[in-house]
Coordinates of C-alpha atoms and ligand atoms in Angstrom, one line a residue:
X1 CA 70.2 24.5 -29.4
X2 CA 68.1 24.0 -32.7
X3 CA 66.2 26.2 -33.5
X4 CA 62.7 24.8 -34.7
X5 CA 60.8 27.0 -37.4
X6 CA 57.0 27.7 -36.8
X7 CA 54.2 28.7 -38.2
X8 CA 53.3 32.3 -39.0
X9 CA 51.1 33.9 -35.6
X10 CA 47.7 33.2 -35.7
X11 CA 46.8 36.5 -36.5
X12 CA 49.4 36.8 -39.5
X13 CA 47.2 33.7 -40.7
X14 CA 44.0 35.4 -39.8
X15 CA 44.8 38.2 -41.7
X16 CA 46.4 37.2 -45.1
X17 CA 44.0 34.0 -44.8
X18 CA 46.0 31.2 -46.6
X19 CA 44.6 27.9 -46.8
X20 CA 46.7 26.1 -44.3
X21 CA 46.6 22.7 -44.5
X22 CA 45.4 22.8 -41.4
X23 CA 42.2 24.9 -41.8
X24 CA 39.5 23.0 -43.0
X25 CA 37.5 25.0 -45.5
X26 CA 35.3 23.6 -48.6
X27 CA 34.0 27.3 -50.1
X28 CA 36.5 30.0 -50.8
X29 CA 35.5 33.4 -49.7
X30 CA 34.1 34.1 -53.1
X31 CA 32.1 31.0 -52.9
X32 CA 34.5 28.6 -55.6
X33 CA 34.2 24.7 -54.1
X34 CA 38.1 23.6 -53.0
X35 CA 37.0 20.7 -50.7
X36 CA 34.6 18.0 -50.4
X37 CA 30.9 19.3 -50.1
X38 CA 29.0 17.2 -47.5
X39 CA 26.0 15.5 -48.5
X40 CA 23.2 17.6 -47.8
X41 CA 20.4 18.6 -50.2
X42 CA 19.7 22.0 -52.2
X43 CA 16.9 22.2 -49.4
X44 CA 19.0 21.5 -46.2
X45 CA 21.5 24.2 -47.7
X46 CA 19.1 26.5 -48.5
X47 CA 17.7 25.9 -44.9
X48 CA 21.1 27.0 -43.3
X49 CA 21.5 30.1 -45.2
X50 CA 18.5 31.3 -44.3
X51 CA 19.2 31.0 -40.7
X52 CA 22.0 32.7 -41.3
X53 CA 20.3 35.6 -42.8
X54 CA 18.0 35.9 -40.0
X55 CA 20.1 35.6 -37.6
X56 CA 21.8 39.0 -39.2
X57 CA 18.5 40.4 -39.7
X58 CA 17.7 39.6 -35.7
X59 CA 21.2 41.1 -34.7
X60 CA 20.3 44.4 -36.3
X61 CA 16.9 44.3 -35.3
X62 CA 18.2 43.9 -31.4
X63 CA 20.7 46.7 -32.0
X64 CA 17.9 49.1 -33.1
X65 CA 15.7 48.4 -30.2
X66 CA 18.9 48.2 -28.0
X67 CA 19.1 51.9 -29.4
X68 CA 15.3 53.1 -29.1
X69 CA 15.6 52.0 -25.4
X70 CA 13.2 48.9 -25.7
X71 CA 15.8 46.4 -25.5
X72 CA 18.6 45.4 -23.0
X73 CA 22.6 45.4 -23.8
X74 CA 23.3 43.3 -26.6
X75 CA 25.5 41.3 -28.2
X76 CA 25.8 41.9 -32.1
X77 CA 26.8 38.1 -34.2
X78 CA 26.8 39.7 -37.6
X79 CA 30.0 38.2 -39.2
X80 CA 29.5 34.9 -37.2
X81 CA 26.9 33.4 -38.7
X82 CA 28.4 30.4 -40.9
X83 CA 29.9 28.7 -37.1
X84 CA 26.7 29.5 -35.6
X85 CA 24.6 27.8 -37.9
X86 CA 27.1 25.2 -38.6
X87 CA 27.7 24.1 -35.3
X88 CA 24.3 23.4 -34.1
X89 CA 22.8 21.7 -37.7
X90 CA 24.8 18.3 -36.9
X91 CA 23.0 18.2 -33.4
X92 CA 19.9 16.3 -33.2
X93 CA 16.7 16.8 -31.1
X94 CA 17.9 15.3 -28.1
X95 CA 21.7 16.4 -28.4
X96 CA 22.5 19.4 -25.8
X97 CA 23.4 22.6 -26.9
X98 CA 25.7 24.7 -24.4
X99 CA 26.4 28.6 -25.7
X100 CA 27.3 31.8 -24.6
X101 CA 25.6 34.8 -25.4
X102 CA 27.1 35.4 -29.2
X103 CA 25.6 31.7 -30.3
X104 CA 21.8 33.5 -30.5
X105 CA 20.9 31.7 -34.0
X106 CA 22.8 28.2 -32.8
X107 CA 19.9 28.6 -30.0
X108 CA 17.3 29.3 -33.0
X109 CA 18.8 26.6 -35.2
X110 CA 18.2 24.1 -31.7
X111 CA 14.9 25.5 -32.1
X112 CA 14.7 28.6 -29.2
X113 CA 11.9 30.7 -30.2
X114 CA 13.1 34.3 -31.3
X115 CA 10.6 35.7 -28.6
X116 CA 12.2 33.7 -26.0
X117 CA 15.8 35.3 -27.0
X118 CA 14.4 38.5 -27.1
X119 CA 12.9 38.4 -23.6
X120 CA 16.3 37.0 -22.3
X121 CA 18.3 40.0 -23.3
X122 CA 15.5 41.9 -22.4
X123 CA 15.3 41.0 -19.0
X124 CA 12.5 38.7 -18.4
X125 CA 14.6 36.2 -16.5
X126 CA 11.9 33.3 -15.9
X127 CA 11.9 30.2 -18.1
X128 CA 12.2 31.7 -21.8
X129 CA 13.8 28.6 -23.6
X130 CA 11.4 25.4 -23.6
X131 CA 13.4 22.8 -21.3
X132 CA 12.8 20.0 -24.1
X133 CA 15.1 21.7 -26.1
X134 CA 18.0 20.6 -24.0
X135 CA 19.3 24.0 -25.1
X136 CA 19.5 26.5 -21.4
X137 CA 19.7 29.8 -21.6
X138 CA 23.2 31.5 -23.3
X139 CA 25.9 31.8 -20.4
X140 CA 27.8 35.6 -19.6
X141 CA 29.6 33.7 -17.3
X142 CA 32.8 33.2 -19.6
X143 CA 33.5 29.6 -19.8
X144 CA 31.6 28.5 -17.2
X145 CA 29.3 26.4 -20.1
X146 CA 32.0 24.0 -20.8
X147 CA 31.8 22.7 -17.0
X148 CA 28.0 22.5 -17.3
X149 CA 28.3 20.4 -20.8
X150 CA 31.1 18.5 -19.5
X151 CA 29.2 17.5 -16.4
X152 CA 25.7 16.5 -18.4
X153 CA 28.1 14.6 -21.1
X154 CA 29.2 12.7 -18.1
X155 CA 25.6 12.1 -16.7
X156 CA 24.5 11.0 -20.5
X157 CA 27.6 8.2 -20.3
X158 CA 26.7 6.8 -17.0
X159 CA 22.8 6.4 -18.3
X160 CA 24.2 4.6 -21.4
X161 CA 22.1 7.4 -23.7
X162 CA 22.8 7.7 -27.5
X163 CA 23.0 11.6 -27.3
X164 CA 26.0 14.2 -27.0
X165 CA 26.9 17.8 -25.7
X166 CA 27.9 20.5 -27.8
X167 CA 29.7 23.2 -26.2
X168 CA 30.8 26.7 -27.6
X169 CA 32.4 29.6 -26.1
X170 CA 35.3 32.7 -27.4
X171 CA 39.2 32.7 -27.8
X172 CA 38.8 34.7 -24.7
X173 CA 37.2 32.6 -22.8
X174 CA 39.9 29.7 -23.6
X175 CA 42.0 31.8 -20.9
X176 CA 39.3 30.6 -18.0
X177 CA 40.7 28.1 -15.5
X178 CA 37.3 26.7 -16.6
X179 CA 37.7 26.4 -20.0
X180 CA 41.1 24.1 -19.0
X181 CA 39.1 22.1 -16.2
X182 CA 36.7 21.1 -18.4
X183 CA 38.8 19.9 -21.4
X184 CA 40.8 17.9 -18.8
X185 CA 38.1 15.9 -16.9
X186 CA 36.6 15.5 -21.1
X187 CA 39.9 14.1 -22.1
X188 CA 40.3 11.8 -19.0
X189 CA 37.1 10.3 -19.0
X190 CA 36.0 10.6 -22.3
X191 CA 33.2 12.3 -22.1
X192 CA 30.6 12.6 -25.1
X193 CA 30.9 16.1 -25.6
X194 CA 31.8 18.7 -28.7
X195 CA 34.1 21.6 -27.7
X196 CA 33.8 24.5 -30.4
X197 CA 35.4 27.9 -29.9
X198 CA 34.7 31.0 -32.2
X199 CA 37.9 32.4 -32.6
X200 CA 36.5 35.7 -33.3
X201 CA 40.0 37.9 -32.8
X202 CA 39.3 39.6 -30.1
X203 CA 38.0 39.0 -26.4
X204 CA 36.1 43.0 -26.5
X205 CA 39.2 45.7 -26.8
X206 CA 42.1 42.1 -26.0
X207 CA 43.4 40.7 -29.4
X208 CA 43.6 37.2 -29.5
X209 CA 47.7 36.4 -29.5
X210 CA 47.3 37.7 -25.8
X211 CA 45.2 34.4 -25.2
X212 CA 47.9 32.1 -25.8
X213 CA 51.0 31.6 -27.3
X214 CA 49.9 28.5 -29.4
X215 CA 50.0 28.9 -33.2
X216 CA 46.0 27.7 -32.8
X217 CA 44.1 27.3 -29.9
X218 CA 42.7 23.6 -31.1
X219 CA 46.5 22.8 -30.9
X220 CA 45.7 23.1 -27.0
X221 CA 43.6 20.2 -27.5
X222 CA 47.0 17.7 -27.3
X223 CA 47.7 18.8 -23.8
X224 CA 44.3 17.1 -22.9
X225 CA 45.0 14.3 -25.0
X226 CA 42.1 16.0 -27.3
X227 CA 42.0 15.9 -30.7
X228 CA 41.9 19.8 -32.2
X229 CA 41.0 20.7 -35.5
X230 CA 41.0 24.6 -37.0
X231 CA 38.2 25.7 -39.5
X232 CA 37.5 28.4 -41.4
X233 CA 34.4 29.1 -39.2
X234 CA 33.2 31.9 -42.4
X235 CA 32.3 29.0 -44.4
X236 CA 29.7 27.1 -43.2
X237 CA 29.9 23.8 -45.5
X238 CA 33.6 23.1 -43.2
X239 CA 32.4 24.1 -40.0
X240 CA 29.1 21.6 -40.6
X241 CA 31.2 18.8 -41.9
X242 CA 33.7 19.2 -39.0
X243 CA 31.0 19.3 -36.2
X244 CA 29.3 16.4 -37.7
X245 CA 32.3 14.3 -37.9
X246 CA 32.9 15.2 -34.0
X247 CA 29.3 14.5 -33.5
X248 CA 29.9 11.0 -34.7
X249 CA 33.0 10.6 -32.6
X250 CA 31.1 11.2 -29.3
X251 CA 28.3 9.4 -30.0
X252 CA 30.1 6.3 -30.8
X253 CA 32.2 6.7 -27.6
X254 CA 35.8 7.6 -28.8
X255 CA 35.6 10.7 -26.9
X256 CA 35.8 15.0 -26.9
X257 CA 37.3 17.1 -29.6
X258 CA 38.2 20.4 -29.2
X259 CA 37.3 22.6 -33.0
X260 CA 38.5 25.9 -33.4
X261 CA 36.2 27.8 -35.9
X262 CA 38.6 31.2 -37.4
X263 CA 35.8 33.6 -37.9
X264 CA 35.1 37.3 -37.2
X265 CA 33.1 39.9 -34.9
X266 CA 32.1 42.4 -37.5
X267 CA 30.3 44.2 -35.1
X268 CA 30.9 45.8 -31.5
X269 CA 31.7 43.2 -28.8
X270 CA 28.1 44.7 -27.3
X271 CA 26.2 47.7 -27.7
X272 CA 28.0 49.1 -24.9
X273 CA 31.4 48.9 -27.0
X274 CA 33.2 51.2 -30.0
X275 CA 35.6 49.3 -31.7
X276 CA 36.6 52.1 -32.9
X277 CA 38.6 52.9 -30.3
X278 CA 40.9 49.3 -30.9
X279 CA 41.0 48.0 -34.0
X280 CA 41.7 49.3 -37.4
X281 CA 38.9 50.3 -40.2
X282 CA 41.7 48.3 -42.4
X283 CA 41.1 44.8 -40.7
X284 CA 37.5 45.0 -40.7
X285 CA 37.5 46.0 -44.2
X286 CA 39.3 42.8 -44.9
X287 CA 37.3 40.5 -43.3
X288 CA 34.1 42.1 -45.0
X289 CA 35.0 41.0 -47.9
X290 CA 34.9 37.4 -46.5
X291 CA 31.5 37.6 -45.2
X292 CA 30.0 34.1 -44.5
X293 CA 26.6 34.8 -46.0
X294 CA 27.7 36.2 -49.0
X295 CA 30.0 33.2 -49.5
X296 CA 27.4 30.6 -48.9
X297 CA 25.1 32.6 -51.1
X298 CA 26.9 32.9 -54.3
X299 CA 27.7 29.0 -54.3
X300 CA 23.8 28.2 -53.8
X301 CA 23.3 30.8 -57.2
X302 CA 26.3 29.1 -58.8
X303 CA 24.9 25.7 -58.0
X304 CA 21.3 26.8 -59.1
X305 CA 20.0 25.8 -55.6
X306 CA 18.8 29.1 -55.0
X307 CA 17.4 31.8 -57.6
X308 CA 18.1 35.4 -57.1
X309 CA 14.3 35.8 -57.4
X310 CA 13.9 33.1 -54.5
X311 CA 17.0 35.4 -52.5
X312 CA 14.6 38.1 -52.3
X313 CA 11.5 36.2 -50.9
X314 CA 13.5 34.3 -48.4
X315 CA 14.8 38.0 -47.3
X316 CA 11.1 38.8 -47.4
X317 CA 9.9 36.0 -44.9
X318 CA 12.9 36.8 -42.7
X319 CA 11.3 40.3 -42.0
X320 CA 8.2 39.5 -41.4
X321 CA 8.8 36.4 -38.9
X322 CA 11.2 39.4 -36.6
X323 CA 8.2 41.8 -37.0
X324 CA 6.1 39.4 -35.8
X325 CA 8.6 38.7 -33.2
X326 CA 9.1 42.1 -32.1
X327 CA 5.6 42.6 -32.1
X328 CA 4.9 40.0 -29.5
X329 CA 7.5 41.3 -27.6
X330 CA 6.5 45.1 -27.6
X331 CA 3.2 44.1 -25.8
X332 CA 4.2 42.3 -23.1
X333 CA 4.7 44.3 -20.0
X334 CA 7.6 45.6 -18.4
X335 CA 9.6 42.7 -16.9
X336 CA 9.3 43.3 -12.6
X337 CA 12.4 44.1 -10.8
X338 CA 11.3 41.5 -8.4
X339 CA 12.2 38.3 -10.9
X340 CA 15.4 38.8 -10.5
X341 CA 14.8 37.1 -7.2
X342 CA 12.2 34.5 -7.9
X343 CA 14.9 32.1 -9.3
X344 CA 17.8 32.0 -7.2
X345 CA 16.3 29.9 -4.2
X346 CA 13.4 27.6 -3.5
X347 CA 13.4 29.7 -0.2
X348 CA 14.6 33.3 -0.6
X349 CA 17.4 33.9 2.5
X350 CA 16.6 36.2 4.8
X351 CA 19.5 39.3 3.5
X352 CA 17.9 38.8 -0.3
X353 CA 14.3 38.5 1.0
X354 CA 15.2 41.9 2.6
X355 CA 16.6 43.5 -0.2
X356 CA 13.7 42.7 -2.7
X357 CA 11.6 44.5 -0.1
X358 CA 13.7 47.5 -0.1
X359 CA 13.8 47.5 -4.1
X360 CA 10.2 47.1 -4.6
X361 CA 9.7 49.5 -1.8
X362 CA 11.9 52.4 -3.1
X363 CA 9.9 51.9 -6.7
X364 CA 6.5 52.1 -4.7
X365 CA 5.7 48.6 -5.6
X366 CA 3.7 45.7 -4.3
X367 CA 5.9 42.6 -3.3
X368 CA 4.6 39.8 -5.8
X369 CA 5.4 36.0 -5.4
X370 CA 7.0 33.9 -7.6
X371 CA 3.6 32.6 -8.7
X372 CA 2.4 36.4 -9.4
X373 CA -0.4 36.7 -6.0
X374 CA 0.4 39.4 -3.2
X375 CA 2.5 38.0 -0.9
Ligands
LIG1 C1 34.2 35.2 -15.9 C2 34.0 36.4 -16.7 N1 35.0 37.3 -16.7 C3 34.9 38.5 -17.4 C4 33.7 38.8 -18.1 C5 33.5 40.1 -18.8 N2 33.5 39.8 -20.3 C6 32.4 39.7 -21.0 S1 32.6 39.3 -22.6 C7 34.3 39.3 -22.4 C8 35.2 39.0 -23.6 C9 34.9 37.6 -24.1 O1 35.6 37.4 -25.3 P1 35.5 36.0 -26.0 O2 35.5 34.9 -25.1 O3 36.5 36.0 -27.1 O4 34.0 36.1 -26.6 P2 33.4 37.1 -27.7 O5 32.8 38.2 -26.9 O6 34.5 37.6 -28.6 O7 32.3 36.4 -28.4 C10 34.6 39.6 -21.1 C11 36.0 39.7 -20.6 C12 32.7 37.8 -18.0 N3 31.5 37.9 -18.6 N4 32.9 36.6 -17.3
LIG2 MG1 36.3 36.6 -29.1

C-alpha cells in the first residue's frame, strides 16, 4: 500500500505557527503586513481594535466581580479577541448572529449592550439582548447554536430575504452530533449561513487532537460538500477578510462555508477552572507572545493610524464605559430565584409550578408572576 505523507498534527502547527499555505493570515504576530489588507479605513480599523481592547478590559472586569462574589461563573475571552471581533464586523444590521458563551464582544460588536451581557452571566434570565439585534442570548448548550442558525438561514431562504446567519461555536463542540447535523442539512440545502469555529486548543482540561483526527477541522467541511478554510484567528485583518468573503457567498446564494479561526484561550476555560492543572506555563508563554491586540496595535502605530498618545485615551474611554456599566449593574436588585421559571412555559406545568412554590417557600418568599404582581 502507499503510503501518503501528511501534514504535521494540528497542534505541531499550532505550536511552531508556520504560515501554511493554508492559514490565511495578512499581519504577522509582530504586526509586519504579508497578505492583502482589506479595504477598510484608519477609522473602521481603529474601531475594531478598540473593541477588542474592551472586550479584554470587560473579561477582566467579569473575573474580578466573578471573584468579589457579585458576578456569576464566567467565561474569560482574553486571547480571543481578533475572531471575536472579526467575525461579527462583516455582518450587517439585519444579519443573525448565533454564539456561544466565549463570543461576548462578537455580541457587543452586533451591538448587545455590556449591561445586558453582564445581567446574563449574572443571572437575570428575562429578555437582556434587544430582539432587533437578531443576536439571542450566547448558548452553553455546546453546539446546539448551529441547529438554531441553520434552521433561521433556512426560514430567511424560503422568505427570499437578502440577510445571512453567522454561526460560532469551539473545537470541542465540532464533536456534537449537532455540530455534524447542522453542517449536513447547510450543505444539502444550501443554506445562507456562516459556520465559524474558534479553534482555541482545548475543549476545558481535552486538547484539541482528541476532537478529530483531521489535520484541520475546516478540512471537515468536504464531507458536507462545505467549503473550509483555516485562519489565523490572532489576526484580525484575515479572520475579517475571510468572514466577509463567506458573507458574500451566502448572501448571493452559493451556499455555507465552514472557517476555522486557530486562536487561543489565554485564560481559564471559566472561573471555575485552573489550567494549571493541564497545560504547560511553556505553551501559554508561546502564545502570549502572539497576542491579537498587540498585533493589531503595532501595525495601526506602524501605519500612523493610531498615535501612542491616542492608545492611551482610547484605553481611557474603555474604563470609563465598564464603570459605568458596572455601575448600572451593582444597583439593580438581586435577580429572584423565581425567573428561572417565568420563561420556560406560557403555562407553567403543574410538577414546575410546584417546585417554584417549594423554592420561594424554603427562602420565605412571596410567589411573584411573570409580570412582577402577587399571584
Ligand atoms: C452538550 C454539552 N456538553 C457538555 C457541556 C459542558 N462543557 C461546557 S464548556 C465545554 C468545553 C467546550 O469546549 P469548546 O467547544 O472548545 O469551547 P471553548 O470552551 O474552548 O470556548 C464542555 C464540555 C456543555 N455545556 N454542553
Ligand atoms: Mg475550545
Amino acid at each position: 500500500m502507499p503510503v501518503v505523507e501528511t501534514r504535521p498534527a494540528i497542534n505541531e502547527q499550532e505550536l511552531t505557527f508556520k504560515v501554511s499555505s493554508k492559514i490565511q493570515q495578512v499581519l504577522t504576530p509582530a504586526g509586519e503586513v504579508v497578505g492583502a489588507v482589506p479595504n477598510l479605513s484608519g477609522e473602521e480599523l481603529v474601531g475594531f481594535y478598540r473593541w477588542m481592547v474592551l472586550g479584554r478590559a470587560y473579561s477582566d472586569q467579569m473575573v474580578a466581580m466573578q471573584r468579589q462574589g457579585k458576578m456569576g461563573t464566567f467565561a474569560p475571552l482574553t486571547g480571543q479577541e481578533a475572531t471575536s471581533v472579526g467575525l461579527a464586523a462583516p455582518l450587517e444590521t439585519k444579519d443573525w448572529l448565533f454564539a456561544s458563551y466565549r463570543e461576548n464582544i462578537s455580541h457587543l460588536v452586533k451591538g448587545v449592550p455590556l449591561l445586558a451581557l453582564m445581567k446574563q452571566w449574572g443571572g437575570y434570565i428575562a429578555d437582556n439582548f434587544p430582539a432587533e439585534l437578531n443576536a439571542p442570548p450566547f448558548q452553553i448548550v455546546l453546539g446546539s447554536q448551529m441547529h438554531h442558525g441553520v434552521g433561521v438561514a433556512q426560514a430567511i431562504k424560503y422568505n427570499n430575504q437578502p440577510n445571512v446567519v453567522l454561526t460560532v461555536c469551539g473545537d470541542g463542540a465540532t464533536s456534537e452530533g449537532d455540530f455534524n447535523e447542522a453542517l449536513n442539512f447547510a450543505g444539502v440545502f444550501k443554506a445562507p449561513v456562516v459556520f465559524v469555529v474558534q479553534n482555541n486548543g482545548w475543549a476545558i482540561s481535552t486538547p484539541r487532537h482528541y476532537q478529530t483526527a483531521a489535520n484541520f477541522i475546516a478540512d471537515r467541511g468536504l464531507g458536507f460538500g462545505i467549503p473550509g478554510c483555516v485562519v489565523d484567528g490572532n489576526d484580525l485583518l484575515a479572520v475579517y477578510q475571510v468572514v466577509s468573503e463567506a458573507v458574500a457567498r451566502a448572501r448571493a446564494g452559493h451556499g455555507p462555508t465552514l472557517i476555522e479561526a486557530i486562536t487561543y484561550r489565554l485564560g481559564a476555560h471559566t472561573t471555575a477552572d485552573d489550567p494549571t492543572k493541564y497545560r504547560p506555563s511553556t505553551e501559554v508563554e508561546r502564545w502570549t507572545k502572539r497576542d491579537p491586540i498587540t498585533r493589531l496595535r503595532n501595525f495601526l502605530l506602524n501605519c500612523n493610524m493610531l498615535t501612542k498618545a491616542e492608545d492611551n485615551a482610547l484605553h481611557e474611554t474603555v474604563k470609563a464605559e465598564i464603570q459605568a456599566a458596572v455601575e448600572a449593574y451593582e444597583a439593580l436588585l438581586p435577580p429572584s430565584p423565581d425567573q428561572q421559571f417565568s420563561h420556560l412555559y406560557a403555562e407553567l406545568t403543574p410538577r414546575l409550578r410546584q417546585q417554584r412554590a417549594d423554592i420561594l417557600r424554603d427562602l420565605g418568599l412571596e410567589i411573584v408572576s411573570r409580570n412582577g404582581s402577587q399571584a
